[in-house]
mmCIF file of N, CA and C in Angstrom:
data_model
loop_
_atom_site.group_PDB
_atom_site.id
_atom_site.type_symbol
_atom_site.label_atom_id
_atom_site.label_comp_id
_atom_site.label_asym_id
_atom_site.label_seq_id
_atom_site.Cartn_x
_atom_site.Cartn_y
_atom_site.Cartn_z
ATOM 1 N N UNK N 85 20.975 -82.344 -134.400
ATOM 2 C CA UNK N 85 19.890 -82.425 -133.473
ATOM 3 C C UNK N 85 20.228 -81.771 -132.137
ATOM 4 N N UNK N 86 21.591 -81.418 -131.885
ATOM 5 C CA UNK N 86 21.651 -81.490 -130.343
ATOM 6 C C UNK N 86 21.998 -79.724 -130.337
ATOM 7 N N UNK N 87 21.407 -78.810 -131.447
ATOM 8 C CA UNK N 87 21.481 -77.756 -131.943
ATOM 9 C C UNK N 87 19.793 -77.320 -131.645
ATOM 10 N N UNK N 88 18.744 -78.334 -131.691
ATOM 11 C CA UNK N 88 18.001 -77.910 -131.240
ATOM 12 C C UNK N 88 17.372 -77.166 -130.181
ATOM 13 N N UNK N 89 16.608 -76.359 -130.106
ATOM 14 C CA UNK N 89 16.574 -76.055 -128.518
ATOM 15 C C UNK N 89 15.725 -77.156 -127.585
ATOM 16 N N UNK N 90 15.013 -77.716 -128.055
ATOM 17 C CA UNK N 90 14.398 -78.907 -127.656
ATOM 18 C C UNK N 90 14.736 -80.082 -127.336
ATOM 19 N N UNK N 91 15.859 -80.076 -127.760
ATOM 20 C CA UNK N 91 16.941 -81.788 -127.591
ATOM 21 C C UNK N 91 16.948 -82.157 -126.013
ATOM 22 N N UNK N 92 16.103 -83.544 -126.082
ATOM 23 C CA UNK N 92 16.804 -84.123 -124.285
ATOM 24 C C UNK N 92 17.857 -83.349 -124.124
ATOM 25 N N UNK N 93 17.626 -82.504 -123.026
ATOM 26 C CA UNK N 93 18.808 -82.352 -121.966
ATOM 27 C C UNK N 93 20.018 -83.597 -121.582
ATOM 28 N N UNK N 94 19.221 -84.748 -120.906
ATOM 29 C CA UNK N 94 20.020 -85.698 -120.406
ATOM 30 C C UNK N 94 20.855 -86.414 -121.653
ATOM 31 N N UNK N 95 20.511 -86.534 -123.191
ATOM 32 C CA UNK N 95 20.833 -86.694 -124.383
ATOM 33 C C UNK N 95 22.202 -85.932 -124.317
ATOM 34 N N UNK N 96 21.543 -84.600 -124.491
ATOM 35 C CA UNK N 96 22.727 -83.712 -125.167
ATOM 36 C C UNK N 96 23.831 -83.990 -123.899
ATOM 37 N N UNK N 97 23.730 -83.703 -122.628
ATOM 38 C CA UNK N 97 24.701 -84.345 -121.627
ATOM 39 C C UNK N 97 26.251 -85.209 -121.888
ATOM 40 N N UNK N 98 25.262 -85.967 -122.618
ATOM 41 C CA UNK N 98 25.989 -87.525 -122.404
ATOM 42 C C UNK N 98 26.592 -87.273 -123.813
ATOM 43 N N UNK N 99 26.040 -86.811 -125.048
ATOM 44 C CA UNK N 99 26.709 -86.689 -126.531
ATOM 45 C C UNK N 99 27.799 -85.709 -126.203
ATOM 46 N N UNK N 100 27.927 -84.415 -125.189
ATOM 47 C CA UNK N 100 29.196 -83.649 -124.745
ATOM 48 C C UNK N 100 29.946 -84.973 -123.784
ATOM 49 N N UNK N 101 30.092 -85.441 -123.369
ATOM 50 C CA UNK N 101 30.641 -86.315 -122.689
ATOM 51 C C UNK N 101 31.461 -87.402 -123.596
ATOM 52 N N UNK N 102 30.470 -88.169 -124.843
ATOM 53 C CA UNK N 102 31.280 -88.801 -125.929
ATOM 54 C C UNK N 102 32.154 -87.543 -126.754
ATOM 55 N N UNK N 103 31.907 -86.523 -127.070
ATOM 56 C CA UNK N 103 32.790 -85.882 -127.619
ATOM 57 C C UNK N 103 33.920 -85.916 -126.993
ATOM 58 N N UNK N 104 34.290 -85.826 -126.305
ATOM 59 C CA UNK N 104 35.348 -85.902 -125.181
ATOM 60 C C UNK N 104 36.494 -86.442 -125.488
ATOM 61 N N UNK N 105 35.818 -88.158 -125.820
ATOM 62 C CA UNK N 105 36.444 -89.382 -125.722
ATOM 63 C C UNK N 105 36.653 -89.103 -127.051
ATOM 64 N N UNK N 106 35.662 -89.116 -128.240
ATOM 65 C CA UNK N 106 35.391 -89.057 -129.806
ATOM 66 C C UNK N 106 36.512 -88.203 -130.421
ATOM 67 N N UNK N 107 36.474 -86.699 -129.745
ATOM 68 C CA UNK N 107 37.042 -86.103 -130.377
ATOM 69 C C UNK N 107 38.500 -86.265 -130.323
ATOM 70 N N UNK N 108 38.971 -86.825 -128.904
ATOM 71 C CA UNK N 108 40.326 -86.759 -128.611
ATOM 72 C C UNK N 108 41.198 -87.975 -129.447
ATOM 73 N N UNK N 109 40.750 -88.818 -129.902
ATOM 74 C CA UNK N 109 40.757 -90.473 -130.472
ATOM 75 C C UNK N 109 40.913 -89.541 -132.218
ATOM 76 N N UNK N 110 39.730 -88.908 -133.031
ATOM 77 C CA UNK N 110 39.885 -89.062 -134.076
ATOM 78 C C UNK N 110 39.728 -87.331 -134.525
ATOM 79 N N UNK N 111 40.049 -86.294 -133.860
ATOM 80 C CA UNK N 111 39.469 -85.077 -134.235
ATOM 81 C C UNK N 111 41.018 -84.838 -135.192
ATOM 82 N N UNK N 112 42.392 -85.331 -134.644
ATOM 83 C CA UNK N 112 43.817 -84.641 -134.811
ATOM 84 C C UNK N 112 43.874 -83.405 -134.440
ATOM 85 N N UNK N 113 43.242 -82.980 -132.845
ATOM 86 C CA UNK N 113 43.705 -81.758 -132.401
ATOM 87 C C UNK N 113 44.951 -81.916 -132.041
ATOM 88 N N UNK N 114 45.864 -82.952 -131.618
ATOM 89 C CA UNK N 114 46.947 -83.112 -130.895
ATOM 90 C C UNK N 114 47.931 -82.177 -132.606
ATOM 91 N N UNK N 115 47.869 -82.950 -133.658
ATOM 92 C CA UNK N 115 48.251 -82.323 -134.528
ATOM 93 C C UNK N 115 48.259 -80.921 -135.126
ATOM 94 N N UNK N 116 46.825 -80.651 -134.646
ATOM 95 C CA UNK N 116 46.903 -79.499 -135.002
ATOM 96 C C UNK N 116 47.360 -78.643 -133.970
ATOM 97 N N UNK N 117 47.561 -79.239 -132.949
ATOM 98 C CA UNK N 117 48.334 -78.072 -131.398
ATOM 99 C C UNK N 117 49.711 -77.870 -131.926
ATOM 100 N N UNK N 118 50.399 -79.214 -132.307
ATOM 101 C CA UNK N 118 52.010 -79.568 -132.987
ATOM 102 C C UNK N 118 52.228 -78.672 -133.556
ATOM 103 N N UNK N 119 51.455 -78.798 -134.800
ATOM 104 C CA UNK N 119 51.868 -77.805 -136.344
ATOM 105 C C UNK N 119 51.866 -76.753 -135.958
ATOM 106 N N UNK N 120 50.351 -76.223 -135.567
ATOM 107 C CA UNK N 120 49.865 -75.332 -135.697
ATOM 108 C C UNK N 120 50.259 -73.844 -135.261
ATOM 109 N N UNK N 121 49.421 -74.301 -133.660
ATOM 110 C CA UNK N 121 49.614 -73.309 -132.454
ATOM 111 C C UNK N 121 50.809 -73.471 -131.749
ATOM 112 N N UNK N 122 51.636 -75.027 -131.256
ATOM 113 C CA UNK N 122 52.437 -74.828 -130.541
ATOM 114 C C UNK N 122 54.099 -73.522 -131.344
ATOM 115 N N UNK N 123 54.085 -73.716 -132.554
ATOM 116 C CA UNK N 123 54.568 -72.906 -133.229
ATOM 117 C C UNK N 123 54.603 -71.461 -132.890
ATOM 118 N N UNK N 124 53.151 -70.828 -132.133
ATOM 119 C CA UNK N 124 52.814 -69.399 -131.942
ATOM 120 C C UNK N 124 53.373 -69.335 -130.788
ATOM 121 N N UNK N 125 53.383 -70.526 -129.898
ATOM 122 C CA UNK N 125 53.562 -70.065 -128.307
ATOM 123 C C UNK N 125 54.955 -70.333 -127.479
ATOM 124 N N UNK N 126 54.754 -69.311 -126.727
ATOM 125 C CA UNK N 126 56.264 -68.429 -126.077
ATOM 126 C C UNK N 126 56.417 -69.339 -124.648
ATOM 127 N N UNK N 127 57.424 -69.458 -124.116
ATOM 128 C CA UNK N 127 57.941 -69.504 -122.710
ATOM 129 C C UNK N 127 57.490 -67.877 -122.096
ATOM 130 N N UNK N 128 57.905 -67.318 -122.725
ATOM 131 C CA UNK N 128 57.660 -65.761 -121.937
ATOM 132 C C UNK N 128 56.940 -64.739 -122.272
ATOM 133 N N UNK N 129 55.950 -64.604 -123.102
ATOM 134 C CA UNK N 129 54.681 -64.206 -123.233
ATOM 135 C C UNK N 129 53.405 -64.815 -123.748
ATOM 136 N N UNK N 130 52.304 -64.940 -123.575
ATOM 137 C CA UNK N 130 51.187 -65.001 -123.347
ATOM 138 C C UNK N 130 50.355 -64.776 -124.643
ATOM 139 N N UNK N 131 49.683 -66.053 -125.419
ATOM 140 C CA UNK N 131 49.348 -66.028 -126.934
ATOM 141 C C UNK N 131 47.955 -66.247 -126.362
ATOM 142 N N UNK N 132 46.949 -65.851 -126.937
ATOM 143 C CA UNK N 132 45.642 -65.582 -126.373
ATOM 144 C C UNK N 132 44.871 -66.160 -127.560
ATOM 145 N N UNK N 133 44.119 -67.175 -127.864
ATOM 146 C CA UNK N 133 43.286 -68.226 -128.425
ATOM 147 C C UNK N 133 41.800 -67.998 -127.956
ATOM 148 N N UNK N 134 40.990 -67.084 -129.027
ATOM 149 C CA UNK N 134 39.232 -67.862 -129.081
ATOM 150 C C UNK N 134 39.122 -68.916 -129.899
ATOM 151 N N UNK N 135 38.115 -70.084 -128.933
ATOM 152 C CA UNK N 135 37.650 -71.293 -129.380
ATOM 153 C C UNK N 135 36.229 -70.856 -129.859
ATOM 154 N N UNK N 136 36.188 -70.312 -130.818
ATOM 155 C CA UNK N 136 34.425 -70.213 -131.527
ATOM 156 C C UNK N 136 33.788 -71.593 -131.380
ATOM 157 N N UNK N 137 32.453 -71.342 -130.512
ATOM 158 C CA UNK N 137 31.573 -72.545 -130.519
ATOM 159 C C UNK N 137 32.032 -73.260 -129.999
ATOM 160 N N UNK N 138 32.829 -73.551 -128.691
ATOM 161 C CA UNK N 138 33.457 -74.720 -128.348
ATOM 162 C C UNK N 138 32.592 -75.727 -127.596
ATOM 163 N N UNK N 139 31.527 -75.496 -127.883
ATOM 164 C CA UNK N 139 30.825 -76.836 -127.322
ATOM 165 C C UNK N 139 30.952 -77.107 -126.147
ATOM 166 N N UNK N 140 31.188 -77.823 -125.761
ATOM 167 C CA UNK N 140 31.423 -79.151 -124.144
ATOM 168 C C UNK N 140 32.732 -78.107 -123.847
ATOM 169 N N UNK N 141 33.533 -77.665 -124.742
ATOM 170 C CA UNK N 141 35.006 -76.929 -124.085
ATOM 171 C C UNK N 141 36.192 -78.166 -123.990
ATOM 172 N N UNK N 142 35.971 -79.562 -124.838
ATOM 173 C CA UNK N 142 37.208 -80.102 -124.504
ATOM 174 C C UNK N 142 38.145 -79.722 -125.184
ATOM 175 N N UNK N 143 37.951 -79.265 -126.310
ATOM 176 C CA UNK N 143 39.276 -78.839 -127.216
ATOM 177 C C UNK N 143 40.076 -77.721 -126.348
ATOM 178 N N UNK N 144 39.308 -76.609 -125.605
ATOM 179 C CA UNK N 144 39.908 -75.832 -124.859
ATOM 180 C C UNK N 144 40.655 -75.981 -123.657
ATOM 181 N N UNK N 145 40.361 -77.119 -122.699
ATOM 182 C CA UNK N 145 40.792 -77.682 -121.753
ATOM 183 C C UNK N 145 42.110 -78.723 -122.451
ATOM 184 N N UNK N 146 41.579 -79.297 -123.674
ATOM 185 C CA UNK N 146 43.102 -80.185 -123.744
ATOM 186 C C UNK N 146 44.528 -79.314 -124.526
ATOM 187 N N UNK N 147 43.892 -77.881 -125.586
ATOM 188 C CA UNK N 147 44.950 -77.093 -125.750
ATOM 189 C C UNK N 147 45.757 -76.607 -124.354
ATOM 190 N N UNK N 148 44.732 -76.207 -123.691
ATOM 191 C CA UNK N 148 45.236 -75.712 -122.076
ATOM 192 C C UNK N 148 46.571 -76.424 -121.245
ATOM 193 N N UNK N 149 46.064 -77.915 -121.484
ATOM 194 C CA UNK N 149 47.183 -78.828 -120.719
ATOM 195 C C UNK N 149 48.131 -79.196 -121.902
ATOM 196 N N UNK N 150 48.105 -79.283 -122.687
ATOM 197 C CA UNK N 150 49.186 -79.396 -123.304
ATOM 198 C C UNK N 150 49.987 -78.253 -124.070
ATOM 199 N N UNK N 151 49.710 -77.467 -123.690
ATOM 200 C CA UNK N 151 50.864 -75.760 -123.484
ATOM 201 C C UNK N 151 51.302 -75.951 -121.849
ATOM 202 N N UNK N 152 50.470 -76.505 -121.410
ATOM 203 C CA UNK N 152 51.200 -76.268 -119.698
ATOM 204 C C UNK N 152 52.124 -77.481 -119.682
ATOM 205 N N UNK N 153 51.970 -78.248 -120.360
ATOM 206 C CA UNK N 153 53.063 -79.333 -120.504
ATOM 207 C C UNK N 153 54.427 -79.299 -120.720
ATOM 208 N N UNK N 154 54.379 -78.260 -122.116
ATOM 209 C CA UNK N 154 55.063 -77.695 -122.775
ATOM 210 C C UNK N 154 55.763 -76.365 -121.901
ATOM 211 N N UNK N 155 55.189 -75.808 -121.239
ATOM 212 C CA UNK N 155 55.877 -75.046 -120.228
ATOM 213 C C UNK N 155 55.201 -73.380 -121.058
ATOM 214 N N UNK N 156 54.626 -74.073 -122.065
ATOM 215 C CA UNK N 156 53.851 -72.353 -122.822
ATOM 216 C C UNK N 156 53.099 -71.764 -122.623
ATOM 217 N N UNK N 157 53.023 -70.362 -122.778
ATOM 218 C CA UNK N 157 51.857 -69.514 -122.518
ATOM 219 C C UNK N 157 50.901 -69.628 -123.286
ATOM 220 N N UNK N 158 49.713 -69.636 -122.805
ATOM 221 C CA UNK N 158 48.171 -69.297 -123.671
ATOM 222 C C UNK N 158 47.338 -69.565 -122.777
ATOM 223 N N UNK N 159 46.411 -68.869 -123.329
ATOM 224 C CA UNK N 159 45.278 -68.055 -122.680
ATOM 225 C C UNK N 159 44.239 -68.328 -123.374
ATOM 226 N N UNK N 160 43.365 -69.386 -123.446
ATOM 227 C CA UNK N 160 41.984 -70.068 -124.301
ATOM 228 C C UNK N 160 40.641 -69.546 -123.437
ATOM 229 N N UNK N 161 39.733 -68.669 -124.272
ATOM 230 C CA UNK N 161 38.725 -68.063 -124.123
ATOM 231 C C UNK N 161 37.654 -68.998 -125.036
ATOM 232 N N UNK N 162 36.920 -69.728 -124.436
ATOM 233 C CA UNK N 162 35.899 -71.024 -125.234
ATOM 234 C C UNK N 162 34.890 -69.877 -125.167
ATOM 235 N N UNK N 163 33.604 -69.721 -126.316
ATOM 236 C CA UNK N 163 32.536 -68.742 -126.332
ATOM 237 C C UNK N 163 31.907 -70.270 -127.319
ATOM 238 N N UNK N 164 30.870 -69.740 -126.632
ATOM 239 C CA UNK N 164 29.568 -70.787 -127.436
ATOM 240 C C UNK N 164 28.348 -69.635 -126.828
ATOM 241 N N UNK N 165 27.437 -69.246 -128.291
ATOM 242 C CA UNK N 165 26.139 -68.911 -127.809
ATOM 243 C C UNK N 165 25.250 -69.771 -126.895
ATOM 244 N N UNK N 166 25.126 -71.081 -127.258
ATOM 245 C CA UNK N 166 24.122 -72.046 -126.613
ATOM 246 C C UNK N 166 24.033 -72.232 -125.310
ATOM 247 N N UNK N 167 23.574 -71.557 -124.330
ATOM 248 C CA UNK N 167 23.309 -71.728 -122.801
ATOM 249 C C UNK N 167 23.700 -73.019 -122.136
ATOM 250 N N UNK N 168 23.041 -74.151 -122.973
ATOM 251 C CA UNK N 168 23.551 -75.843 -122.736
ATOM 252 C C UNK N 168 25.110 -75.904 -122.856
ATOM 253 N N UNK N 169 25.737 -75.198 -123.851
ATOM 254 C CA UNK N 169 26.815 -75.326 -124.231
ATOM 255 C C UNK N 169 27.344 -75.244 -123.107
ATOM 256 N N UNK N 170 27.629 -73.284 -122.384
ATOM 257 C CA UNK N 170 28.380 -73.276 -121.636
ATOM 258 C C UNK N 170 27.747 -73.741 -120.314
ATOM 259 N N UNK N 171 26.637 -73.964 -119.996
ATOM 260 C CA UNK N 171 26.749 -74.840 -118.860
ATOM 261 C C UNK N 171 27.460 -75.800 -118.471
ATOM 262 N N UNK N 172 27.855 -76.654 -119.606
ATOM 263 C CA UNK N 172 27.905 -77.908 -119.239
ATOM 264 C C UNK N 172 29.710 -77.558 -119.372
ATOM 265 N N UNK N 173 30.041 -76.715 -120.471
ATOM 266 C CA UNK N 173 31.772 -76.363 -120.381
ATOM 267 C C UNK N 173 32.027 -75.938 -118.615
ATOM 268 N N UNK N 174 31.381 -74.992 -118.598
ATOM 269 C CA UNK N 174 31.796 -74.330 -117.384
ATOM 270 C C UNK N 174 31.838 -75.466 -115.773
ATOM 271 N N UNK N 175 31.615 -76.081 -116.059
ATOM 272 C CA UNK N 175 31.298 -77.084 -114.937
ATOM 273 C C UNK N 175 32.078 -78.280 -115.219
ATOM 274 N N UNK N 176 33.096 -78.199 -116.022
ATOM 275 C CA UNK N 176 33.410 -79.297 -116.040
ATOM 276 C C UNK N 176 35.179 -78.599 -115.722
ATOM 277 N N UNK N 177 36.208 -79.770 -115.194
ATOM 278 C CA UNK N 177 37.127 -79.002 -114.463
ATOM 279 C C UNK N 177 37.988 -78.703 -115.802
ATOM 280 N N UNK N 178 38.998 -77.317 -115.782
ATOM 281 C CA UNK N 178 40.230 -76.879 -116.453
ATOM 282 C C UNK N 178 40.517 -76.305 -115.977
ATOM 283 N N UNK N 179 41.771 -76.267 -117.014
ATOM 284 C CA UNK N 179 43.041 -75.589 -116.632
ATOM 285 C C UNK N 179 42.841 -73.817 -116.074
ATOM 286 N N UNK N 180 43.672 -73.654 -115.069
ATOM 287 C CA UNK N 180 43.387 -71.689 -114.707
ATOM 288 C C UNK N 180 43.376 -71.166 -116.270
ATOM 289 N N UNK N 181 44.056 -71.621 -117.012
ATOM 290 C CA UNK N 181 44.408 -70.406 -118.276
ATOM 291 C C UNK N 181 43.010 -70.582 -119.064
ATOM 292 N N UNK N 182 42.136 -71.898 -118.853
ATOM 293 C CA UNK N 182 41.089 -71.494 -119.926
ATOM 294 C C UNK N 182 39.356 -70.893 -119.069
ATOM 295 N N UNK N 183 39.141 -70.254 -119.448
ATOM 296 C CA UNK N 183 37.512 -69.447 -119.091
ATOM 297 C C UNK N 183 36.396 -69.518 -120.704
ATOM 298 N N UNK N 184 35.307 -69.892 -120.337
ATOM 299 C CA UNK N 184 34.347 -69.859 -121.124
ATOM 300 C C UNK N 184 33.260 -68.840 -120.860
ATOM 301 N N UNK N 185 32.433 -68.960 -121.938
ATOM 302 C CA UNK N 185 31.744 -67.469 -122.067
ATOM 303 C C UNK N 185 30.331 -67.990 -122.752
ATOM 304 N N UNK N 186 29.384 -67.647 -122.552
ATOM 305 C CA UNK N 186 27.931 -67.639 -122.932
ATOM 306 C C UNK N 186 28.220 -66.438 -124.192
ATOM 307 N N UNK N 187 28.730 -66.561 -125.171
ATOM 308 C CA UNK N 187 28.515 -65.355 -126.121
ATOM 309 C C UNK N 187 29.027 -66.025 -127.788
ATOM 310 N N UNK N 188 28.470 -64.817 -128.632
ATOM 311 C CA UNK N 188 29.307 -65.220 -129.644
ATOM 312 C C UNK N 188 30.328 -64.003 -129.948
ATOM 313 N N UNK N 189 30.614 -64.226 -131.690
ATOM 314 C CA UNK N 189 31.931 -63.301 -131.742
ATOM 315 C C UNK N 189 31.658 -61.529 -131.556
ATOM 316 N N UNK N 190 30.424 -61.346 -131.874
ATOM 317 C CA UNK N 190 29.867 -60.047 -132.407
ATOM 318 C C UNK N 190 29.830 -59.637 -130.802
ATOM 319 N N UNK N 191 29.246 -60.036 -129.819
ATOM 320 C CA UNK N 191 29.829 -59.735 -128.431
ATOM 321 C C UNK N 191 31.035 -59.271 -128.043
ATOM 322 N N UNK N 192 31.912 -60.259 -128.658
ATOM 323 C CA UNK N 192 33.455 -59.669 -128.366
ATOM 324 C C UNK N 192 33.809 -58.746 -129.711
ATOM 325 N N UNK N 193 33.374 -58.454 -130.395
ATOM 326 C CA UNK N 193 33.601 -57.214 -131.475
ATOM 327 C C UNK N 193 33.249 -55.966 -130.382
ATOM 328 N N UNK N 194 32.140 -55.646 -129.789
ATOM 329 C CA UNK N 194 31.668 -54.683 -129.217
ATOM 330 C C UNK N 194 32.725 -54.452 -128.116
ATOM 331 N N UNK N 195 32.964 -55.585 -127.125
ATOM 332 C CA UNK N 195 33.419 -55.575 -126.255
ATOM 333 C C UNK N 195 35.094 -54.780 -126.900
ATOM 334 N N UNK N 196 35.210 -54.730 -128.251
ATOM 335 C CA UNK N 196 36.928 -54.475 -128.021
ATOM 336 C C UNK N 196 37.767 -55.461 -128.190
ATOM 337 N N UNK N 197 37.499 -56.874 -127.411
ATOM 338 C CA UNK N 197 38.378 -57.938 -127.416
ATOM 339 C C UNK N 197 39.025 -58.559 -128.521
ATOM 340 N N UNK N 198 40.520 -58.689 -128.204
ATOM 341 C CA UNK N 198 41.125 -59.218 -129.500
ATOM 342 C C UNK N 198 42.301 -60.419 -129.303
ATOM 343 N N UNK N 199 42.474 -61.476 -130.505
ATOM 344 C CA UNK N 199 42.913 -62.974 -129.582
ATOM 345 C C UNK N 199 44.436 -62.993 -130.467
ATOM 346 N N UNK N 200 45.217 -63.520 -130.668
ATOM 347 C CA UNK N 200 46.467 -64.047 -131.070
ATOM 348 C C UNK N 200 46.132 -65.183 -132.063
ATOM 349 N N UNK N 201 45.172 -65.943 -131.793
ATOM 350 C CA UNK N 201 44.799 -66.765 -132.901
ATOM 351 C C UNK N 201 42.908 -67.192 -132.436
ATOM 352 N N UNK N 202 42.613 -68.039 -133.523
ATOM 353 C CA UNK N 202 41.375 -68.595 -133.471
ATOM 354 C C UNK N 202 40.962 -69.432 -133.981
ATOM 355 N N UNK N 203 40.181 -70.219 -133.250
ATOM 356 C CA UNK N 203 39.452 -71.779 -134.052
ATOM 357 C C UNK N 203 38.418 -71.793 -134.054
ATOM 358 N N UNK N 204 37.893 -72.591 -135.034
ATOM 359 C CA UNK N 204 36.606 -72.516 -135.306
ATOM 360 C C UNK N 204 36.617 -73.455 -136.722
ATOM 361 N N UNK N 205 35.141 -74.934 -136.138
ATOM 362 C CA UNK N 205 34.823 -75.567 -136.622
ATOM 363 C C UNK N 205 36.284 -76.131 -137.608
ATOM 364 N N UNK N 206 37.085 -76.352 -136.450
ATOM 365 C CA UNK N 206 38.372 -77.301 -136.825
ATOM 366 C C UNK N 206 39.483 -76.644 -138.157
ATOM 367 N N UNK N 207 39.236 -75.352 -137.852
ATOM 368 C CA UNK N 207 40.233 -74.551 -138.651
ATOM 369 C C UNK N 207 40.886 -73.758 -137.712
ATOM 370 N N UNK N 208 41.923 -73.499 -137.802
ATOM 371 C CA UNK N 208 42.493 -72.364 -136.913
ATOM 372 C C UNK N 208 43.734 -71.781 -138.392
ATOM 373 N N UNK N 209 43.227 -70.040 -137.630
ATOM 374 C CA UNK N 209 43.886 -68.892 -138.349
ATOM 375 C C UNK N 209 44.054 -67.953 -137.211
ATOM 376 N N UNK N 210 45.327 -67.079 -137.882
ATOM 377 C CA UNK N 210 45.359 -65.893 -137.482
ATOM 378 C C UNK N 210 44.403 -64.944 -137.406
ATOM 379 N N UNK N 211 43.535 -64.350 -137.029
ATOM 380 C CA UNK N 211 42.259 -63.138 -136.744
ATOM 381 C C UNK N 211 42.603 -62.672 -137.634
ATOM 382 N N UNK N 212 41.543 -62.399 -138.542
ATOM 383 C CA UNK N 212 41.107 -61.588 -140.096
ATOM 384 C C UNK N 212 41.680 -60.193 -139.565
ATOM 385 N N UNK N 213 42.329 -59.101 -140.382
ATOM 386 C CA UNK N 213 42.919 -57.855 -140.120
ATOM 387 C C UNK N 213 41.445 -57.137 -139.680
ATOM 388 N N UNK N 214 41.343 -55.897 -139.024
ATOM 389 C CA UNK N 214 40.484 -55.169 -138.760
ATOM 390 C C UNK N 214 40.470 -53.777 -140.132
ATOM 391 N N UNK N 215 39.877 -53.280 -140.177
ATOM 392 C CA UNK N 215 39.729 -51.621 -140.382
ATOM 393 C C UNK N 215 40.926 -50.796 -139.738
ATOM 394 N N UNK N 216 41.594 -50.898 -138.529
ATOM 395 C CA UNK N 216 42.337 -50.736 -138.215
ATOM 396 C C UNK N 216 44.244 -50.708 -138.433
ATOM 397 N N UNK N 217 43.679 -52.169 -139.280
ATOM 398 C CA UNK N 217 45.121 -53.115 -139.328
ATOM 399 C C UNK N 217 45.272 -52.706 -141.035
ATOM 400 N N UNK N 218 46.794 -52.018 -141.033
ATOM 401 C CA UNK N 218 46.987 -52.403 -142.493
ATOM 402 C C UNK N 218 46.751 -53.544 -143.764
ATOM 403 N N UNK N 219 46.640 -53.257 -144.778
ATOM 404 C CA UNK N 219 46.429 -54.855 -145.827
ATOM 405 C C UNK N 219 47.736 -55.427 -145.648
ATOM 406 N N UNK N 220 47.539 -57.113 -145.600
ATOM 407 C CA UNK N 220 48.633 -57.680 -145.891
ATOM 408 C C UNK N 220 49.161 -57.555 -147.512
ATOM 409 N N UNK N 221 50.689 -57.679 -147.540
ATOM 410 C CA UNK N 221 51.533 -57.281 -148.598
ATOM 411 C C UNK N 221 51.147 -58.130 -149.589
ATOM 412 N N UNK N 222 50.680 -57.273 -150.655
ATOM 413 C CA UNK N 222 50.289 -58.798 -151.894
ATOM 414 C C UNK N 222 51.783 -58.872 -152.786
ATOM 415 N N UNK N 223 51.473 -59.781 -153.044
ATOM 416 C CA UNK N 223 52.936 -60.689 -154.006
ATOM 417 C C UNK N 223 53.167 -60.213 -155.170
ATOM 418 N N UNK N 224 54.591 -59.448 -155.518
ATOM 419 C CA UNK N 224 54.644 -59.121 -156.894
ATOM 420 C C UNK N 224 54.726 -59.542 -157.485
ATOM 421 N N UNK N 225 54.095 -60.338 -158.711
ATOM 422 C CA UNK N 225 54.400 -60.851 -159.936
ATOM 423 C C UNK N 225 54.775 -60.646 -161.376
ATOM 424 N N UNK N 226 55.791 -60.539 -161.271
ATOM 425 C CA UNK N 226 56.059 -59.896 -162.519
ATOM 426 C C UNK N 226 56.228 -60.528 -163.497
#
């Protein structure tokens, strides 16, 4: 519902606000920062993370502080098409390393832009190879 364009404003508000609390309690981003990403990231260079759809932006703000905890580099770019979305991300306080964006991915295709990793809808991968990028090595089986 809160996908609608019609949804109470003051509604959708307050449902980014329980995500907050919701997600941090039962999402296992902390786990997936552990396993996952903290694995990718350097003391001395700079791992660059799109949050596809990040909604409210808390997942981006709490990866943010807990690499700065950690003393690691990254660089979290939150993009949500939904105008509500990034209003309400952008206004709410983080870390210098994370910035949000009124766009989706096909924006940053044009634009050129390219990330170190990416999440989306509670998966995170390495960025699909381009046209550019050689095939990864398939497995000989003999």
């Amino acid at each position: 519902m809160m996908d609608l364009p019609d949804c109470d404003p003051t509604k959708l508000e307050l449902t980014y606000r329980q995500f907050e609390l919701v997600n941090r309690l039962f999402s296992g981003w902390r786990q997936l920062y552990c396993n996952e990403l903290r694995p990718l990231l350097s003391h001395d260079s700079e791992t660059t993370l799109l949050d596809i759809g990040c909604g409210g932006g808390d997942l981006a703000r709490q990866l943010a502080l807990w690499s700065a905890r950690d003393k690691l580099l990254l660089d979290v770019t939150g993009i949500d098409p939904d105008a509500r979305a990034y209003s309400y991300s952008s206004r709410r306080p983080h870390h210098v390393s994370v910035r949000f964006r009124q766009a989706d991915t096909a924006d940053l295709v044009r634009e050129g832009r390219r990330f170190d990793a990416a999440h989306s809808n509670r998966r995170s991968h390495p960025p699909p190879p381009t046209h550019h990028d050689p095939p990864p090595p398939q497995p000989n089986h003999h």
